[in-house]
Amino acid sequence: MLRHVFLTGPPGVGKTTLVQKACDALLSSGQAVEGFYTEEVREGGRRVGFDVVTVSGERDHLSRIRDIAGDSHSRREYTVGQYVVDLPSFERLALPLFTKVHHTLACLWARKTGPARRCLCLDEIGKMELFSQPFIKAVRMTLDCSSCTILGTIPIPKGKLLGLVEDVRTRSDVRVFTVSKENRNAILQDILSALQECLK
């Protein structure tokens, strides 16, 4: 049975844009959606990092390039290429989203009311986010939750494989769409159809 939908593809191909459009369509149809997007941060035309932005509009740092990341000598430094990951900031914004979804599901189950499934947007499950062990644990728990559908993005395999990403990619209840420059303008309806199947 299909329960989750993930997009993959090279950086910059449009995965986040598609996820945002899919979330907008779900919200317009009355489906409750929680979760976050990862957005580039640019200054003077130069990419200086990434922010985490929730579906409801809250924003905080995910990473910054080393020369503007600030003093990190007082804590362990997590880096991906030139970016220093702000793990406390990421966890402060992302982890409560899981708690909110699971709490809502528990309340709905107790009252036997409301939609059968909830949707959680995770854009993305990648190297930066996977420095967080609580995030990994929360994703695994949500993947196994029978009342929650994840709409997420994962990177294409490159170099050392990421354990959780490969687990997602090979699950029998996950549909993975590969986004390319050729199909990105036509694939949205297929994504929405898969999500509708998940959220029945």
Short mmCIF file of C-alpha atoms in Angstrom, two decimals:
data_model
loop_
_atom_site.label_atom_id
_atom_site.label_comp_id
_atom_site.label_asym_id
_atom_site.label_seq_id
_atom_site.Cartn_x
_atom_site.Cartn_y
_atom_site.Cartn_z
CA MET A 1 0.00 0.00 0.00
CA LEU A 2 1.33 3.44 -0.95
CA ARG A 3 1.87 5.68 2.09
CA HIS A 4 4.58 8.23 1.24
CA VAL A 5 5.74 10.28 -1.76
CA PHE A 6 9.30 11.50 -2.29
CA LEU A 7 10.98 13.52 -5.01
CA THR A 8 14.61 13.12 -6.01
CA GLY A 9 16.83 14.72 -8.61
CA PRO A 10 19.92 16.91 -8.96
CA PRO A 11 20.29 20.12 -6.91
CA GLY A 12 18.47 23.09 -8.40
CA VAL A 13 16.19 21.05 -10.66
CA GLY A 14 13.00 22.28 -8.97
CA LYS A 15 12.14 19.72 -6.28
CA THR A 16 11.33 22.33 -3.65
CA THR A 17 9.13 24.30 -6.07
CA LEU A 18 7.15 21.14 -6.84
CA VAL A 19 6.78 20.29 -3.15
CA GLN A 20 5.52 23.81 -2.44
CA LYS A 21 2.99 23.59 -5.29
CA ALA A 22 1.82 20.19 -4.07
CA CYS A 23 1.41 21.50 -0.50
CA ASP A 24 -0.53 24.52 -1.77
CA ALA A 25 -2.85 22.21 -3.71
CA LEU A 26 -3.40 19.99 -0.65
CA LEU A 27 -4.10 22.99 1.58
CA SER A 28 -6.54 24.39 -1.00
CA SER A 29 -8.42 21.10 -0.95
CA GLY A 30 -8.76 21.24 2.84
CA GLN A 31 -6.00 18.76 3.69
CA ALA A 32 -4.01 19.63 6.82
CA VAL A 33 -0.27 19.92 6.06
CA GLU A 34 2.63 20.49 8.44
CA GLY A 35 6.34 20.50 7.70
CA PHE A 36 9.18 22.54 6.30
CA TYR A 37 10.98 23.58 3.12
CA THR A 38 14.65 24.31 2.67
CA GLU A 39 15.31 27.63 0.93
CA GLU A 40 18.48 29.23 -0.39
CA VAL A 41 19.63 32.43 1.27
CA ARG A 42 21.35 34.92 -1.05
CA GLU A 43 23.17 38.16 -0.36
CA GLY A 44 24.33 40.33 -3.22
CA GLY A 45 23.62 37.57 -5.73
CA ARG A 46 25.77 35.09 -3.80
CA ARG A 47 24.35 32.02 -2.06
CA VAL A 48 25.40 32.27 1.57
CA GLY A 49 23.40 29.43 3.08
CA PHE A 50 20.05 27.77 3.58
CA ASP A 51 17.07 28.42 5.85
CA VAL A 52 14.37 26.10 7.09
CA VAL A 53 10.90 27.56 6.48
CA THR A 54 7.79 25.91 7.90
CA VAL A 55 4.55 25.56 5.95
CA SER A 56 3.08 28.14 8.35
CA GLY A 57 5.88 30.64 7.59
CA GLU A 58 8.31 30.35 10.52
CA ARG A 59 11.96 30.61 9.48
CA ASP A 60 15.34 29.82 11.00
CA HIS A 61 18.89 29.01 9.89
CA LEU A 62 19.90 25.62 8.54
CA SER A 63 23.40 26.58 7.41
CA ARG A 64 25.68 29.45 6.44
CA ILE A 65 29.00 29.59 4.63
CA ARG A 66 31.93 29.50 7.01
CA ASP A 67 32.92 33.18 6.81
CA ILE A 68 29.50 34.35 8.04
CA ALA A 69 28.48 31.40 10.21
CA GLY A 70 29.82 33.07 13.36
CA ASP A 71 31.81 31.58 16.19
CA SER A 72 31.25 27.85 16.47
CA HIS A 73 34.31 26.98 18.56
CA SER A 74 32.15 26.53 21.65
CA ARG A 75 30.26 23.60 20.09
CA ARG A 76 30.90 20.75 17.69
CA GLU A 77 30.93 21.98 14.10
CA TYR A 78 28.93 20.12 11.43
CA THR A 79 29.87 20.96 7.87
CA VAL A 80 28.78 20.05 4.34
CA GLY A 81 31.26 21.49 1.84
CA GLN A 82 31.64 25.20 2.62
CA TYR A 83 28.49 25.30 4.76
CA VAL A 84 28.39 25.15 8.54
CA VAL A 85 25.17 23.51 9.71
CA ASP A 86 23.32 25.24 12.55
CA LEU A 87 22.00 22.07 14.15
CA PRO A 88 20.38 23.69 17.23
CA SER A 89 18.48 26.12 15.00
CA PHE A 90 17.31 23.34 12.67
CA GLU A 91 16.15 21.10 15.51
CA ARG A 92 14.41 23.99 17.28
CA LEU A 93 12.20 24.54 14.23
CA ALA A 94 11.87 21.06 12.69
CA LEU A 95 11.43 18.69 15.62
CA PRO A 96 8.24 20.27 17.06
CA LEU A 97 6.55 19.68 13.68
CA PHE A 98 6.72 15.92 14.26
CA THR A 99 5.36 16.30 17.78
CA LYS A 100 2.50 18.46 16.47
CA VAL A 101 1.51 15.95 13.79
CA HIS A 102 1.63 12.95 16.10
CA HIS A 103 -0.22 14.79 18.87
CA THR A 104 -2.96 15.80 16.43
CA LEU A 105 -3.27 12.23 15.21
CA ALA A 106 -3.55 10.96 18.78
CA CYS A 107 -6.31 13.48 19.53
CA LEU A 108 -8.20 12.60 16.34
CA TRP A 109 -7.91 8.91 17.09
CA ALA A 110 -9.18 9.41 20.63
CA ARG A 111 -12.20 11.37 19.36
CA LYS A 112 -12.65 9.15 16.28
CA THR A 113 -13.02 12.32 14.19
CA GLY A 114 -11.24 14.18 11.46
CA PRO A 115 -9.30 13.04 8.40
CA ALA A 116 -7.86 9.54 8.44
CA ARG A 117 -4.35 10.68 7.54
CA ARG A 118 -2.15 13.75 8.03
CA CYS A 119 0.51 15.06 5.64
CA LEU A 120 4.01 16.05 6.74
CA CYS A 121 6.29 17.89 4.30
CA LEU A 122 10.03 17.19 4.71
CA ASP A 123 12.11 19.14 2.19
CA GLU A 124 14.64 17.73 2.52
CA ILE A 125 16.12 14.63 4.09
CA GLY A 126 19.74 15.27 3.15
CA LYS A 127 23.27 15.48 4.53
CA MET A 128 22.68 18.63 6.57
CA GLU A 129 19.48 17.41 8.21
CA LEU A 130 20.93 13.95 8.90
CA PHE A 131 23.46 15.33 11.38
CA SER A 132 20.47 15.36 13.76
CA GLN A 133 19.89 12.01 15.43
CA PRO A 134 16.52 13.15 16.87
CA PHE A 135 15.44 14.10 13.33
CA ILE A 136 16.43 10.66 11.99
CA LYS A 137 14.49 8.98 14.80
CA ALA A 138 11.42 11.16 14.17
CA VAL A 139 11.47 10.47 10.42
CA ARG A 140 11.73 6.72 10.97
CA MET A 141 8.83 6.80 13.44
CA THR A 142 6.70 8.83 11.01
CA LEU A 143 7.49 6.54 8.08
CA ASP A 144 6.10 3.67 10.14
CA CYS A 145 3.04 5.62 11.32
CA SER A 146 -0.07 4.23 9.68
CA SER A 147 -1.89 7.59 9.85
CA CYS A 148 0.72 9.96 8.42
CA THR A 149 1.87 10.56 4.85
CA ILE A 150 5.23 12.18 4.18
CA LEU A 151 5.77 14.34 1.11
CA GLY A 152 9.52 14.77 1.00
CA THR A 153 12.66 15.16 -1.04
CA ILE A 154 15.84 13.10 -0.99
CA PRO A 155 19.12 13.60 -2.84
CA ILE A 156 20.19 11.42 -5.73
CA PRO A 157 22.79 8.79 -4.75
CA LYS A 158 26.27 10.29 -4.90
CA GLY A 159 29.42 9.19 -3.11
CA LYS A 160 28.81 7.66 0.30
CA LEU A 161 25.22 6.45 0.61
CA LEU A 162 23.09 7.99 3.36
CA GLY A 163 21.46 5.26 5.45
CA LEU A 164 18.06 6.85 6.03
CA VAL A 165 17.85 8.10 2.43
CA GLU A 166 18.49 4.61 1.07
CA ASP A 167 15.95 3.16 3.52
CA VAL A 168 13.36 5.62 2.19
CA ARG A 169 14.26 4.88 -1.43
CA THR A 170 13.81 1.13 -1.03
CA ARG A 171 10.62 1.04 1.08
CA SER A 172 7.71 -0.74 -0.59
CA ASP A 173 5.25 1.91 0.66
CA VAL A 174 7.17 4.84 -0.89
CA ARG A 175 6.74 6.22 -4.42
CA VAL A 176 9.84 8.09 -5.61
CA PHE A 177 9.55 10.55 -8.49
CA THR A 178 12.76 11.56 -10.26
CA VAL A 179 12.54 15.23 -11.23
CA SER A 180 14.43 16.46 -14.29
CA LYS A 181 14.51 19.66 -16.34
CA GLU A 182 12.53 17.76 -18.98
CA ASN A 183 9.64 16.63 -16.75
CA ARG A 184 9.46 19.22 -13.96
CA ASN A 185 6.71 21.24 -15.63
CA ALA A 186 4.51 18.21 -16.29
CA ILE A 187 4.99 15.98 -13.25
CA LEU A 188 2.93 17.86 -10.66
CA GLN A 189 -0.35 16.12 -11.48
CA ASP A 190 1.29 12.69 -11.11
CA ILE A 191 2.63 13.73 -7.70
CA LEU A 192 -0.79 14.96 -6.59
CA SER A 193 -2.46 11.75 -7.80
CA ALA A 194 0.01 9.69 -5.76
CA LEU A 195 -0.60 11.86 -2.69
CA GLN A 196 -4.37 11.51 -3.07
CA GLU A 197 -3.91 7.74 -3.12
CA CYS A 198 -1.83 7.95 0.07
CA LEU A 199 -4.30 10.21 1.86
CA LYS A 200 -7.45 8.17 1.16
#
